[in-house]
Amino acid sequence: MSVEKIKFDERGLVPAIVQDATSKEVLTLAYMNEESLQKSLETRETWFYSRSREELWHKGATSGNTQQIVDMRYDCDADAIVVLVTPAGPACHKGDYTCFSDSLFGENIRTNPTRFAILDELERVIAEREAEMPEGAYTTYLFEKGVDKILKKVGEEAGEVIIAAKNRDPEELKWEVADLLYHVLVLLREQKLPLDEVLSVLEERHKPKS
């Protein structure tokens, strides 16, 4: 990415939309000048320009909630940037996973016309739990215990799915499959692997052979 291609406004700034590279959730909107953009490219962590303080700031420098940059993209007019990151904690100064948590249509209203919308929502919630680590949440417990515990749960739930299927018990099976899917999504988050990449493998396999 070449800084020279970016069109800064009359104040020397460009809006930077920060997005979780795994969950695809928009985390925050900030601004960069040429120096902070260059620092972001060099360090692979987000640097912004504070319009109120009129100075550079390194996201997470004091809080520890840094954002490791996976990719940076600019739009067709080269006057806006999307920064794909792996966050090490909440993006919002209030301690929330994302700054965009309130809806003008009502609290936590999310629309997705597909039948698999719950997977998108679950992936988002798991990413939120990892960032905020709320006390008492089961997902927090899994992330605190680490990959070995998560893998153990994936193995246990896979075994429960097998038992339910062998018992020809559809009621039990649907609950066990749901548990397995949840723990697999937690594992993907721990491994920083977006569900989209798994789905793309399935799409590639499904393509008709020429």
PDB file of C-alpha atoms in Angstrom:
ATOM      1  CA  MET A   1       0.000   0.000   0.000  1.00  0.00           C
ATOM      2  CA  SER A   2       1.420   3.355  -1.016  1.00  0.00           C
ATOM      3  CA  VAL A   3       0.650   6.361   1.192  1.00  0.00           C
ATOM      4  CA  GLU A   4       0.992   8.608  -1.854  1.00  0.00           C
ATOM      5  CA  LYS A   5      -2.191   7.109  -3.320  1.00  0.00           C
ATOM      6  CA  ILE A   6      -4.336   8.273  -0.400  1.00  0.00           C
ATOM      7  CA  LYS A   7      -6.271  11.528  -0.785  1.00  0.00           C
ATOM      8  CA  PHE A   8      -6.222  13.370   2.531  1.00  0.00           C
ATOM      9  CA  ASP A   9      -8.808  16.096   3.164  1.00  0.00           C
ATOM     10  CA  GLU A  10      -8.112  19.800   3.653  1.00  0.00           C
ATOM     11  CA  ARG A  11      -7.073  19.066   7.270  1.00  0.00           C
ATOM     12  CA  GLY A  12      -4.628  16.395   6.109  1.00  0.00           C
ATOM     13  CA  LEU A  13      -6.810  13.570   7.443  1.00  0.00           C
ATOM     14  CA  VAL A  14      -8.443  10.436   6.071  1.00  0.00           C
ATOM     15  CA  PRO A  15     -11.223   8.441   7.829  1.00  0.00           C
ATOM     16  CA  ALA A  16     -10.152   4.954   8.927  1.00  0.00           C
ATOM     17  CA  ILE A  17     -12.859   2.351   9.506  1.00  0.00           C
ATOM     18  CA  VAL A  18     -11.508  -0.352  11.825  1.00  0.00           C
ATOM     19  CA  GLN A  19     -13.008  -3.820  11.338  1.00  0.00           C
ATOM     20  CA  ASP A  20     -12.403  -7.109  13.135  1.00  0.00           C
ATOM     21  CA  ALA A  21     -10.752  -9.311  10.511  1.00  0.00           C
ATOM     22  CA  THR A  22     -12.343 -12.440  11.964  1.00  0.00           C
ATOM     23  CA  SER A  23     -15.906 -11.506  12.934  1.00  0.00           C
ATOM     24  CA  LYS A  24     -16.206  -8.679  10.349  1.00  0.00           C
ATOM     25  CA  GLU A  25     -17.704  -6.435  13.038  1.00  0.00           C
ATOM     26  CA  VAL A  26     -16.998  -2.715  12.571  1.00  0.00           C
ATOM     27  CA  LEU A  27     -15.127  -1.675  15.720  1.00  0.00           C
ATOM     28  CA  THR A  28     -14.590   2.052  15.420  1.00  0.00           C
ATOM     29  CA  LEU A  29     -14.129   5.041  13.139  1.00  0.00           C
ATOM     30  CA  ALA A  30     -11.023   7.134  13.614  1.00  0.00           C
ATOM     31  CA  TYR A  31      -8.808   9.411  11.539  1.00  0.00           C
ATOM     32  CA  MET A  32      -5.271   9.133  10.255  1.00  0.00           C
ATOM     33  CA  ASN A  33      -2.875  11.710   8.909  1.00  0.00           C
ATOM     34  CA  GLU A  34       0.063  10.806   6.732  1.00  0.00           C
ATOM     35  CA  GLU A  35       2.377  10.196   9.698  1.00  0.00           C
ATOM     36  CA  SER A  36      -0.040   7.926  11.607  1.00  0.00           C
ATOM     37  CA  LEU A  37      -0.839   6.023   8.433  1.00  0.00           C
ATOM     38  CA  GLN A  38       2.867   5.472   7.821  1.00  0.00           C
ATOM     39  CA  LYS A  39       3.377   4.321  11.419  1.00  0.00           C
ATOM     40  CA  SER A  40       0.446   1.914  11.071  1.00  0.00           C
ATOM     41  CA  LEU A  41       2.010   0.418   7.955  1.00  0.00           C
ATOM     42  CA  GLU A  42       5.442   0.117   9.564  1.00  0.00           C
ATOM     43  CA  THR A  43       4.402  -1.285  12.967  1.00  0.00           C
ATOM     44  CA  ARG A  44       1.345  -3.306  11.822  1.00  0.00           C
ATOM     45  CA  GLU A  45      -0.577  -1.792  14.740  1.00  0.00           C
ATOM     46  CA  THR A  46      -3.125   1.032  14.523  1.00  0.00           C
ATOM     47  CA  TRP A  47      -2.004   4.626  14.966  1.00  0.00           C
ATOM     48  CA  PHE A  48      -4.468   7.491  14.625  1.00  0.00           C
ATOM     49  CA  TYR A  49      -4.579  11.268  14.758  1.00  0.00           C
ATOM     50  CA  SER A  50      -6.627  12.808  17.569  1.00  0.00           C
ATOM     51  CA  ARG A  51      -8.551  15.807  16.276  1.00  0.00           C
ATOM     52  CA  SER A  52      -9.347  17.020  19.809  1.00  0.00           C
ATOM     53  CA  ARG A  53      -5.790  16.723  21.173  1.00  0.00           C
ATOM     54  CA  GLU A  54      -4.152  17.422  17.808  1.00  0.00           C
ATOM     55  CA  GLU A  55      -1.598  14.671  18.238  1.00  0.00           C
ATOM     56  CA  LEU A  56      -0.835  11.085  17.202  1.00  0.00           C
ATOM     57  CA  TRP A  57      -2.050   8.244  19.391  1.00  0.00           C
ATOM     58  CA  HIS A  58      -1.200   4.583  19.381  1.00  0.00           C
ATOM     59  CA  LYS A  59      -4.302   2.464  20.033  1.00  0.00           C
ATOM     60  CA  GLY A  60      -3.743   0.436  23.211  1.00  0.00           C
ATOM     61  CA  ALA A  61      -0.557   2.223  24.270  1.00  0.00           C
ATOM     62  CA  THR A  62      -1.948   2.786  27.777  1.00  0.00           C
ATOM     63  CA  SER A  63      -4.841   0.291  27.950  1.00  0.00           C
ATOM     64  CA  GLY A  64      -3.069  -2.637  26.294  1.00  0.00           C
ATOM     65  CA  ASN A  65      -6.013  -3.003  23.887  1.00  0.00           C
ATOM     66  CA  THR A  66      -3.855  -2.910  20.784  1.00  0.00           C
ATOM     67  CA  GLN A  67      -5.027  -3.785  17.284  1.00  0.00           C
ATOM     68  CA  GLN A  68      -2.763  -5.925  15.122  1.00  0.00           C
ATOM     69  CA  ILE A  69      -3.269  -5.036  11.472  1.00  0.00           C
ATOM     70  CA  VAL A  70      -4.091  -7.851   9.082  1.00  0.00           C
ATOM     71  CA  ASP A  71      -4.747  -5.694   6.022  1.00  0.00           C
ATOM     72  CA  MET A  72      -5.431  -2.087   5.028  1.00  0.00           C
ATOM     73  CA  ARG A  73      -7.617  -1.239   2.045  1.00  0.00           C
ATOM     74  CA  TYR A  74      -8.645   2.034   0.461  1.00  0.00           C
ATOM     75  CA  ASP A  75     -11.827   2.768  -1.481  1.00  0.00           C
ATOM     76  CA  CYS A  76     -12.243   3.554  -5.172  1.00  0.00           C
ATOM     77  CA  ASP A  77     -11.777   7.297  -4.542  1.00  0.00           C
ATOM     78  CA  ALA A  78      -8.768   6.670  -2.266  1.00  0.00           C
ATOM     79  CA  ASP A  79     -10.275   8.981   0.376  1.00  0.00           C
ATOM     80  CA  ALA A  80     -11.236   6.386   3.008  1.00  0.00           C
ATOM     81  CA  ILE A  81      -9.455   3.383   4.530  1.00  0.00           C
ATOM     82  CA  VAL A  82     -10.678   0.102   5.983  1.00  0.00           C
ATOM     83  CA  VAL A  83      -8.267  -1.372   8.542  1.00  0.00           C
ATOM     84  CA  LEU A  84      -8.747  -5.092   9.188  1.00  0.00           C
ATOM     85  CA  VAL A  85      -7.389  -5.963  12.623  1.00  0.00           C
ATOM     86  CA  THR A  86      -7.027  -8.640  15.262  1.00  0.00           C
ATOM     87  CA  PRO A  87      -7.988  -6.788  18.453  1.00  0.00           C
ATOM     88  CA  ALA A  88      -6.292  -7.528  21.776  1.00  0.00           C
ATOM     89  CA  GLY A  89      -9.225  -6.128  23.743  1.00  0.00           C
ATOM     90  CA  PRO A  90     -12.172  -3.726  23.519  1.00  0.00           C
ATOM     91  CA  ALA A  91     -12.096  -1.071  20.824  1.00  0.00           C
ATOM     92  CA  CYS A  92     -14.304   1.419  22.668  1.00  0.00           C
ATOM     93  CA  HIS A  93     -13.005   3.645  25.469  1.00  0.00           C
ATOM     94  CA  LYS A  94     -16.089   2.570  27.483  1.00  0.00           C
ATOM     95  CA  GLY A  95     -14.782  -0.992  27.515  1.00  0.00           C
ATOM     96  CA  ASP A  96     -17.109  -2.320  24.823  1.00  0.00           C
ATOM     97  CA  TYR A  97     -15.982  -4.623  22.026  1.00  0.00           C
ATOM     98  CA  THR A  98     -17.190  -2.120  19.417  1.00  0.00           C
ATOM     99  CA  CYS A  99     -18.024   1.581  19.459  1.00  0.00           C
ATOM    100  CA  PHE A 100     -21.079   0.787  17.318  1.00  0.00           C
ATOM    101  CA  SER A 101     -23.210  -1.105  19.842  1.00  0.00           C
ATOM    102  CA  ASP A 102     -26.378   1.022  19.798  1.00  0.00           C
ATOM    103  CA  SER A 103     -29.031   0.927  17.088  1.00  0.00           C
ATOM    104  CA  LEU A 104     -31.307   3.771  15.976  1.00  0.00           C
ATOM    105  CA  PHE A 105     -33.983   1.096  15.446  1.00  0.00           C
ATOM    106  CA  GLY A 106     -33.709  -0.266  18.976  1.00  0.00           C
ATOM    107  CA  GLU A 107     -31.270  -2.120  21.173  1.00  0.00           C
ATOM    108  CA  ASN A 108     -29.237  -4.850  19.471  1.00  0.00           C
ATOM    109  CA  ILE A 109     -31.472  -5.090  16.397  1.00  0.00           C
ATOM    110  CA  ARG A 110     -29.556  -6.914  13.670  1.00  0.00           C
ATOM    111  CA  THR A 111     -31.021  -7.837  10.341  1.00  0.00           C
ATOM    112  CA  ASN A 112     -29.764 -10.633   8.156  1.00  0.00           C
ATOM    113  CA  PRO A 113     -32.087 -12.271   5.653  1.00  0.00           C
ATOM    114  CA  THR A 114     -30.274 -15.601   5.511  1.00  0.00           C
ATOM    115  CA  ARG A 115     -31.289 -18.704   7.452  1.00  0.00           C
ATOM    116  CA  PHE A 116     -27.768 -18.877   8.879  1.00  0.00           C
ATOM    117  CA  ALA A 117     -27.882 -15.400  10.424  1.00  0.00           C
ATOM    118  CA  ILE A 118     -27.456 -16.946  13.873  1.00  0.00           C
ATOM    119  CA  LEU A 119     -23.945 -18.098  12.933  1.00  0.00           C
ATOM    120  CA  ASP A 120     -22.984 -14.513  12.082  1.00  0.00           C
ATOM    121  CA  GLU A 121     -24.475 -13.326  15.352  1.00  0.00           C
ATOM    122  CA  LEU A 122     -22.815 -16.078  17.386  1.00  0.00           C
ATOM    123  CA  GLU A 123     -19.426 -15.360  15.799  1.00  0.00           C
ATOM    124  CA  ARG A 124     -19.888 -11.685  16.695  1.00  0.00           C
ATOM    125  CA  VAL A 125     -20.851 -12.445  20.295  1.00  0.00           C
ATOM    126  CA  ILE A 126     -17.881 -14.799  20.751  1.00  0.00           C
ATOM    127  CA  ALA A 127     -15.538 -12.089  19.426  1.00  0.00           C
ATOM    128  CA  GLU A 128     -17.161  -9.625  21.836  1.00  0.00           C
ATOM    129  CA  ARG A 129     -16.680 -11.990  24.767  1.00  0.00           C
ATOM    130  CA  GLU A 130     -13.002 -12.466  23.898  1.00  0.00           C
ATOM    131  CA  ALA A 131     -12.472  -8.704  23.795  1.00  0.00           C
ATOM    132  CA  GLU A 132     -14.439  -7.759  26.916  1.00  0.00           C
ATOM    133  CA  MET A 133     -13.999 -10.990  28.964  1.00  0.00           C
ATOM    134  CA  PRO A 134     -17.123 -10.406  31.116  1.00  0.00           C
ATOM    135  CA  GLU A 135     -16.931 -12.128  34.481  1.00  0.00           C
ATOM    136  CA  GLY A 136     -19.094 -15.236  34.809  1.00  0.00           C
ATOM    137  CA  ALA A 137     -19.599 -15.816  31.080  1.00  0.00           C
ATOM    138  CA  TYR A 138     -18.922 -19.374  29.903  1.00  0.00           C
ATOM    139  CA  THR A 139     -17.143 -18.104  26.778  1.00  0.00           C
ATOM    140  CA  THR A 140     -14.841 -16.034  28.982  1.00  0.00           C
ATOM    141  CA  TYR A 141     -14.062 -19.173  30.978  1.00  0.00           C
ATOM    142  CA  LEU A 142     -13.084 -21.044  27.803  1.00  0.00           C
ATOM    143  CA  PHE A 143     -10.763 -18.275  26.614  1.00  0.00           C
ATOM    144  CA  GLU A 144      -9.183 -18.009  30.071  1.00  0.00           C
ATOM    145  CA  LYS A 145      -8.513 -21.763  30.163  1.00  0.00           C
ATOM    146  CA  GLY A 146      -7.002 -21.678  26.668  1.00  0.00           C
ATOM    147  CA  VAL A 147      -6.831 -23.867  23.619  1.00  0.00           C
ATOM    148  CA  ASP A 148      -6.430 -27.194  25.445  1.00  0.00           C
ATOM    149  CA  LYS A 149      -9.731 -26.712  27.270  1.00  0.00           C
ATOM    150  CA  ILE A 150     -11.475 -25.597  24.088  1.00  0.00           C
ATOM    151  CA  LEU A 151     -10.152 -28.614  22.188  1.00  0.00           C
ATOM    152  CA  LYS A 152     -11.284 -30.902  24.998  1.00  0.00           C
ATOM    153  CA  LYS A 153     -14.800 -29.485  24.766  1.00  0.00           C
ATOM    154  CA  VAL A 154     -14.856 -29.860  20.972  1.00  0.00           C
ATOM    155  CA  GLY A 155     -13.864 -33.503  21.387  1.00  0.00           C
ATOM    156  CA  GLU A 156     -16.455 -34.099  24.111  1.00  0.00           C
ATOM    157  CA  GLU A 157     -19.257 -32.508  22.092  1.00  0.00           C
ATOM    158  CA  ALA A 158     -18.286 -34.481  18.972  1.00  0.00           C
ATOM    159  CA  GLY A 159     -18.588 -37.641  21.057  1.00  0.00           C
ATOM    160  CA  GLU A 160     -22.019 -36.557  22.321  1.00  0.00           C
ATOM    161  CA  VAL A 161     -23.139 -35.999  18.709  1.00  0.00           C
ATOM    162  CA  ILE A 162     -22.060 -39.548  17.840  1.00  0.00           C
ATOM    163  CA  ILE A 163     -23.931 -41.011  20.807  1.00  0.00           C
ATOM    164  CA  ALA A 164     -27.115 -39.066  20.036  1.00  0.00           C
ATOM    165  CA  ALA A 165     -27.005 -40.165  16.403  1.00  0.00           C
ATOM    166  CA  LYS A 166     -26.415 -43.806  17.369  1.00  0.00           C
ATOM    167  CA  ASN A 167     -29.406 -43.579  19.729  1.00  0.00           C
ATOM    168  CA  ARG A 168     -31.580 -42.271  16.878  1.00  0.00           C
ATOM    169  CA  ASP A 169     -32.636 -39.417  19.143  1.00  0.00           C
ATOM    170  CA  PRO A 170     -33.279 -36.301  16.992  1.00  0.00           C
ATOM    171  CA  GLU A 171     -34.168 -34.129  19.994  1.00  0.00           C
ATOM    172  CA  GLU A 172     -30.891 -34.931  21.716  1.00  0.00           C
ATOM    173  CA  LEU A 173     -28.982 -34.721  18.443  1.00  0.00           C
ATOM    174  CA  LYS A 174     -30.047 -31.150  17.648  1.00  0.00           C
ATOM    175  CA  TRP A 175     -28.873 -29.950  21.066  1.00  0.00           C
ATOM    176  CA  GLU A 176     -25.557 -31.764  20.827  1.00  0.00           C
ATOM    177  CA  VAL A 177     -24.878 -30.461  17.302  1.00  0.00           C
ATOM    178  CA  ALA A 178     -25.659 -26.945  18.531  1.00  0.00           C
ATOM    179  CA  ASP A 179     -23.138 -27.392  21.366  1.00  0.00           C
ATOM    180  CA  LEU A 180     -20.538 -28.686  18.908  1.00  0.00           C
ATOM    181  CA  LEU A 181     -21.037 -25.761  16.507  1.00  0.00           C
ATOM    182  CA  TYR A 182     -20.683 -23.273  19.344  1.00  0.00           C
ATOM    183  CA  HIS A 183     -17.426 -24.789  20.602  1.00  0.00           C
ATOM    184  CA  VAL A 184     -16.044 -24.992  17.057  1.00  0.00           C
ATOM    185  CA  LEU A 185     -16.749 -21.269  16.629  1.00  0.00           C
ATOM    186  CA  VAL A 186     -14.930 -20.557  19.897  1.00  0.00           C
ATOM    187  CA  LEU A 187     -11.995 -22.604  18.603  1.00  0.00           C
ATOM    188  CA  LEU A 188     -11.956 -20.690  15.315  1.00  0.00           C
ATOM    189  CA  ARG A 189     -11.888 -17.414  17.237  1.00  0.00           C
ATOM    190  CA  GLU A 190      -9.037 -18.624  19.454  1.00  0.00           C
ATOM    191  CA  GLN A 191      -7.126 -19.593  16.311  1.00  0.00           C
ATOM    192  CA  LYS A 192      -7.999 -16.264  14.605  1.00  0.00           C
ATOM    193  CA  LEU A 193      -9.556 -18.138  11.674  1.00  0.00           C
ATOM    194  CA  PRO A 194     -12.713 -16.491  10.257  1.00  0.00           C
ATOM    195  CA  LEU A 195     -15.701 -18.724   9.612  1.00  0.00           C
ATOM    196  CA  ASP A 196     -15.765 -17.185   6.129  1.00  0.00           C
ATOM    197  CA  GLU A 197     -12.558 -19.029   5.263  1.00  0.00           C
ATOM    198  CA  VAL A 198     -14.118 -22.354   6.249  1.00  0.00           C
ATOM    199  CA  LEU A 199     -17.188 -21.545   4.165  1.00  0.00           C
ATOM    200  CA  SER A 200     -15.000 -20.611   1.203  1.00  0.00           C
ATOM    201  CA  VAL A 201     -13.423 -24.089   1.346  1.00  0.00           C
ATOM    202  CA  LEU A 202     -16.902 -25.627   1.167  1.00  0.00           C
ATOM    203  CA  GLU A 203     -17.802 -23.363  -1.751  1.00  0.00           C
ATOM    204  CA  GLU A 204     -14.619 -24.304  -3.573  1.00  0.00           C
ATOM    205  CA  ARG A 205     -15.305 -28.004  -3.078  1.00  0.00           C
ATOM    206  CA  HIS A 206     -18.873 -27.558  -4.313  1.00  0.00           C
ATOM    207  CA  LYS A 207     -17.876 -25.952  -7.601  1.00  0.00           C
ATOM    208  CA  PRO A 208     -18.609 -28.202 -10.565  1.00  0.00           C
ATOM    209  CA  LYS A 209     -15.504 -29.660 -12.107  1.00  0.00           C
ATOM    210  CA  SER A 210     -14.946 -28.522 -15.678  1.00  0.00           C
TER     211      SER A 210
END
